[in-house]
Amino acid sequence: MSKTLSAIIAGGGLGGLATAAALAQRGCDVTVYERQSALRASGSGIYIWENGLRVLDALGAYDDAVRGAFEGRAFEQRDKHGGVIDSAPVGAGKRLITVKRSQLLDALRDAALRAGVKVVTSSEVIGATPRGELRFANGDVARADLAVGVDGIWSRVREALGLETFHQQTAEGALRTVIERRPGDIPAGDAGKYIENWNAERRFLITPINETQIYLALTCPERDRAARDTHLDKALWSEAFPRWAHLIERIGADVSWGVYSIIQCSAWSAGRTAILGDAAHAQPPNLGQGGGMAMQNGLALACALEGIECAEAIPAALEAWEARERPLVDHCQKWSTLYGEVACLPDEVRTSTIRAAMAHPWVIEQINRAAHHVPTGTGERARSVSLL
Ligand SMILES: Cc1cc2nc3c(=O)[nH]c(=O)nc-3n(C[C@H](O)[C@H](O)[C@H](O)COP(=O)(O)OP(=O)(O)OC[C@H]3O[C@@H](n4cnc5c(N)ncnc54)[C@H](O)[C@@H]3O)c2cc1C
């Protein structure tokens, strides 16, 4: 990429910082505009699968992102009696780590800053044009060869370009928090597992993220007002998941609630302005791939622009980028949405549905396709990187 290409990015989240780092590492002059007063992660913990880990390695953010993180070996679903519905190993040749979101964001920020990216905070983007322009709430306009909207679910860049064709919010949402991890919290027989417990439409997901912290996600339908209250009704949740009452008891005041968005667009770019991450392809978190897809597509976008020396060539490169990356994103979004449907099934039906599906190699291959994918720009290099 020519040193003279410039890029402006709306949003300093996982996707925005990964895109910024990847572009700057290829010689682009990059500025990130973030609405918040500081680069700040929202949410608690995050799953990063093999594909996302390879991207982190390619960006030089891997070591910082996974330092001290938890590496799970198996994923287990359990019914309301504590019986195992299904237990699946993470799988050969594939890694999964879980880490605090702030650690991941900091690692991407540092990689971006090392590459020379400039970050402007307290800067709210309210519009964009296909000519590589971003418009700001204070009346300013920024122009570059390339503009990228990585400004999340309610993307103003997507809105301004008129790209949205579908935006649905799910009936289910999640309470998320992190608690201190104590000896004996997880029985010895469950070490190395991610445990997803079901009771009717309520779900309790236990995710260690390092030696000292556990990320908890408590999901339920939005209409389940008692369960979704951020002033957590501990008695209600402990009654639903009595084996884990000792964890529920320790949940503090720092609990967030949100439903999920499913977003599809007619295209991921217009002229010299692109969108990616949740702005372009938000998906429910059931496969733990939304952030992975955002980082992966950011790196792929930078690779697609490699060798381009004039702005006029950018629109075609963006179209080629979308054509290459979109099938996997659409696939992942479809399966993540489909998995969410088991939440509304009666317990017995859910148990037999999950067991039947997870016993079928075709279903497992569909669900795992993203994690097995070698993302653009990573090659085989990351295969040799061992975890922790
Ligand atoms: C409950 C839940 C659990 C999840 N678990 C996982 C998981 O385990 N693994 C995984 O890979 N993914 C997971 N995801 C998905 C993941 O969080 C998202 O896909 C990912 O954060 C998308 O990154 P992004 O950069 O596109 O958007 P965001 O992370 O939303 O970042 C957008 C950034 O843009 C900024 N911004 C917004 N509007 C403006 C504006 N107008 N001007 C300037 N800046 C703006 C925001 O402040 C923010 O910093 C989960 C999502 C949810 C809801």
XYZ file of C-alpha atoms in Angstrom, residues 176-362:
187
model
C -23.155 -9.829 31.931
C -20.723 -9.431 34.777
C -17.342 -10.541 36.114
C -16.796 -11.990 39.590
C -13.674 -12.801 41.524
C -12.563 -16.411 41.064
C -12.008 -18.384 44.279
C -10.561 -21.841 44.897
C -13.319 -24.434 44.757
C -15.633 -22.273 42.615
C -15.470 -24.795 39.798
C -15.447 -28.467 40.865
C -12.224 -30.279 39.926
C -14.075 -32.441 37.393
C -15.212 -29.304 35.559
C -11.790 -27.695 35.233
C -11.096 -26.534 31.687
C -14.774 -26.421 30.750
C -17.150 -23.711 29.667
C -20.485 -24.649 31.236
C -23.821 -23.521 29.850
C -26.701 -24.349 32.188
C -30.326 -24.246 31.079
C -33.563 -23.982 33.002
C -36.607 -23.230 30.869
C -35.819 -19.972 29.001
C -33.114 -18.943 31.456
C -29.474 -19.773 30.898
C -26.399 -19.388 33.087
C -23.048 -19.446 31.295
C -19.860 -19.814 33.333
C -16.659 -18.656 31.658
C -13.350 -18.395 33.495
C -11.285 -15.618 31.883
C -8.043 -15.804 33.880
C -6.698 -17.106 37.195
C -8.625 -14.585 39.247
C -11.878 -13.827 37.429
C -14.947 -15.566 36.037
C -17.215 -14.018 33.427
C -20.882 -14.821 33.980
C -23.642 -14.406 31.408
C -27.255 -14.847 32.487
C -29.614 -14.915 29.543
C -33.401 -14.787 29.342
C -36.161 -13.296 27.181
C -36.509 -9.536 27.416
C -40.100 -9.978 28.585
C -38.793 -11.867 31.683
C -38.587 -8.623 33.642
C -37.802 -10.202 36.996
C -34.836 -12.131 35.620
C -33.349 -9.362 33.520
C -33.244 -6.740 36.260
C -29.659 -5.465 36.577
C -30.223 -5.226 40.340
C -29.932 -8.966 40.162
C -32.621 -11.034 41.842
C -30.159 -13.520 43.275
C -32.833 -15.678 44.898
C -34.594 -16.104 41.554
C -31.416 -17.041 39.669
C -30.135 -19.276 42.500
C -33.427 -21.126 42.521
C -33.061 -21.758 38.793
C -29.389 -22.809 39.110
C -28.898 -24.036 42.718
C -25.561 -25.743 41.960
C -24.099 -22.373 41.135
C -25.694 -20.318 43.918
C -22.224 -19.666 45.379
C -21.283 -17.766 42.183
C -24.607 -15.964 41.828
C -24.361 -14.820 45.457
C -21.126 -12.936 44.666
C -22.459 -10.938 41.715
C -21.991 -7.249 42.459
C -23.529 -4.037 41.151
C -21.603 -4.005 37.876
C -24.134 -5.852 35.719
C -25.147 -4.828 32.210
C -28.178 -5.935 30.203
C -28.754 -5.943 26.455
C -30.553 -7.803 23.710
C -28.705 -8.713 20.509
C -28.963 -7.315 17.002
C -28.941 -9.117 13.689
C -27.914 -6.734 10.914
C -27.654 -7.308 7.183
C -26.746 -4.819 4.488
C -27.193 -4.525 0.745
C -23.433 -3.909 0.516
C -20.512 -3.283 2.863
C -19.364 -0.203 1.021
C -20.438 2.730 -1.099
C -17.698 4.373 -3.116
C -14.663 4.865 -0.884
C -16.531 4.358 2.381
C -16.899 0.913 3.958
C -18.615 -0.516 7.015
C -17.601 -3.574 9.006
C -18.052 -5.299 12.334
C -21.404 -4.963 14.071
C -22.179 -1.949 11.884
C -22.330 -4.266 8.871
C -23.019 -7.751 10.196
C -24.005 -7.901 13.878
C -25.007 -11.363 15.007
C -26.237 -12.950 18.249
C -23.338 -14.062 20.483
C -24.212 -17.769 20.525
C -21.119 -18.821 18.570
C -18.853 -16.177 20.138
C -17.817 -14.903 16.715
C -19.080 -11.308 16.362
C -15.831 -9.794 17.593
C -13.757 -12.378 15.742
C -15.563 -11.529 12.514
C -15.036 -7.797 13.089
C -11.272 -8.194 13.617
C -10.992 -10.672 10.745
C -12.767 -8.405 8.294
C -10.687 -5.419 9.353
C -7.482 -7.267 8.547
C -8.967 -8.567 5.298
C -9.942 -5.036 4.268
C -6.376 -3.823 4.770
C -5.073 -6.767 2.724
C -7.563 -5.976 -0.048
C -6.120 -2.457 -0.339
C -2.497 -3.581 -0.384
C -0.696 -2.333 -3.473
C -3.325 0.311 -4.258
C -1.780 3.704 -4.876
C -4.681 5.849 -6.012
C -8.029 6.507 -4.400
C -9.929 5.725 -7.616
C -9.053 2.029 -7.259
C -10.544 1.770 -3.764
C -14.246 1.150 -4.600
C -13.470 -1.929 -6.701
C -11.084 -3.245 -4.045
C -13.805 -2.859 -1.413
C -16.261 -4.779 -3.565
C -13.728 -7.578 -4.022
C -13.109 -7.604 -0.252
C -16.810 -8.044 0.453
C -17.204 -10.753 -2.184
C -14.375 -12.724 -0.555
C -15.281 -12.282 3.105
C -19.040 -12.104 3.151
C -20.017 -15.758 2.583
C -18.349 -16.822 5.836
C -19.874 -13.929 7.779
C -23.353 -14.708 6.443
C -22.856 -18.386 7.300
C -21.730 -17.571 10.818
C -24.574 -15.137 11.384
C -27.097 -17.742 10.222
C -25.833 -20.465 12.566
C -25.432 -18.144 15.516
C -29.041 -17.021 15.036
C -30.225 -20.613 14.653
C -28.539 -21.725 17.863
C -30.391 -18.957 19.705
C -33.671 -20.614 18.770
C -33.114 -23.431 21.280
C -33.638 -20.857 24.034
C -37.382 -20.828 23.486
C -37.844 -24.602 23.420
C -39.229 -26.532 26.415
C -36.419 -28.203 28.384
C -36.993 -31.747 27.123
C -37.278 -30.634 23.513
C -34.134 -28.507 23.839
C -32.204 -31.444 25.285
C -33.172 -33.832 22.519
C -32.690 -31.152 19.832
C -29.172 -30.271 20.988
C -28.213 -33.936 21.378
C -29.489 -34.884 17.949
C -27.866 -31.892 16.271
C -24.503 -32.174 18.007
C -24.328 -35.872 17.199
C -24.373 -35.054 13.510
C -20.954 -34.322 11.960
C -22.528 -32.027 9.349
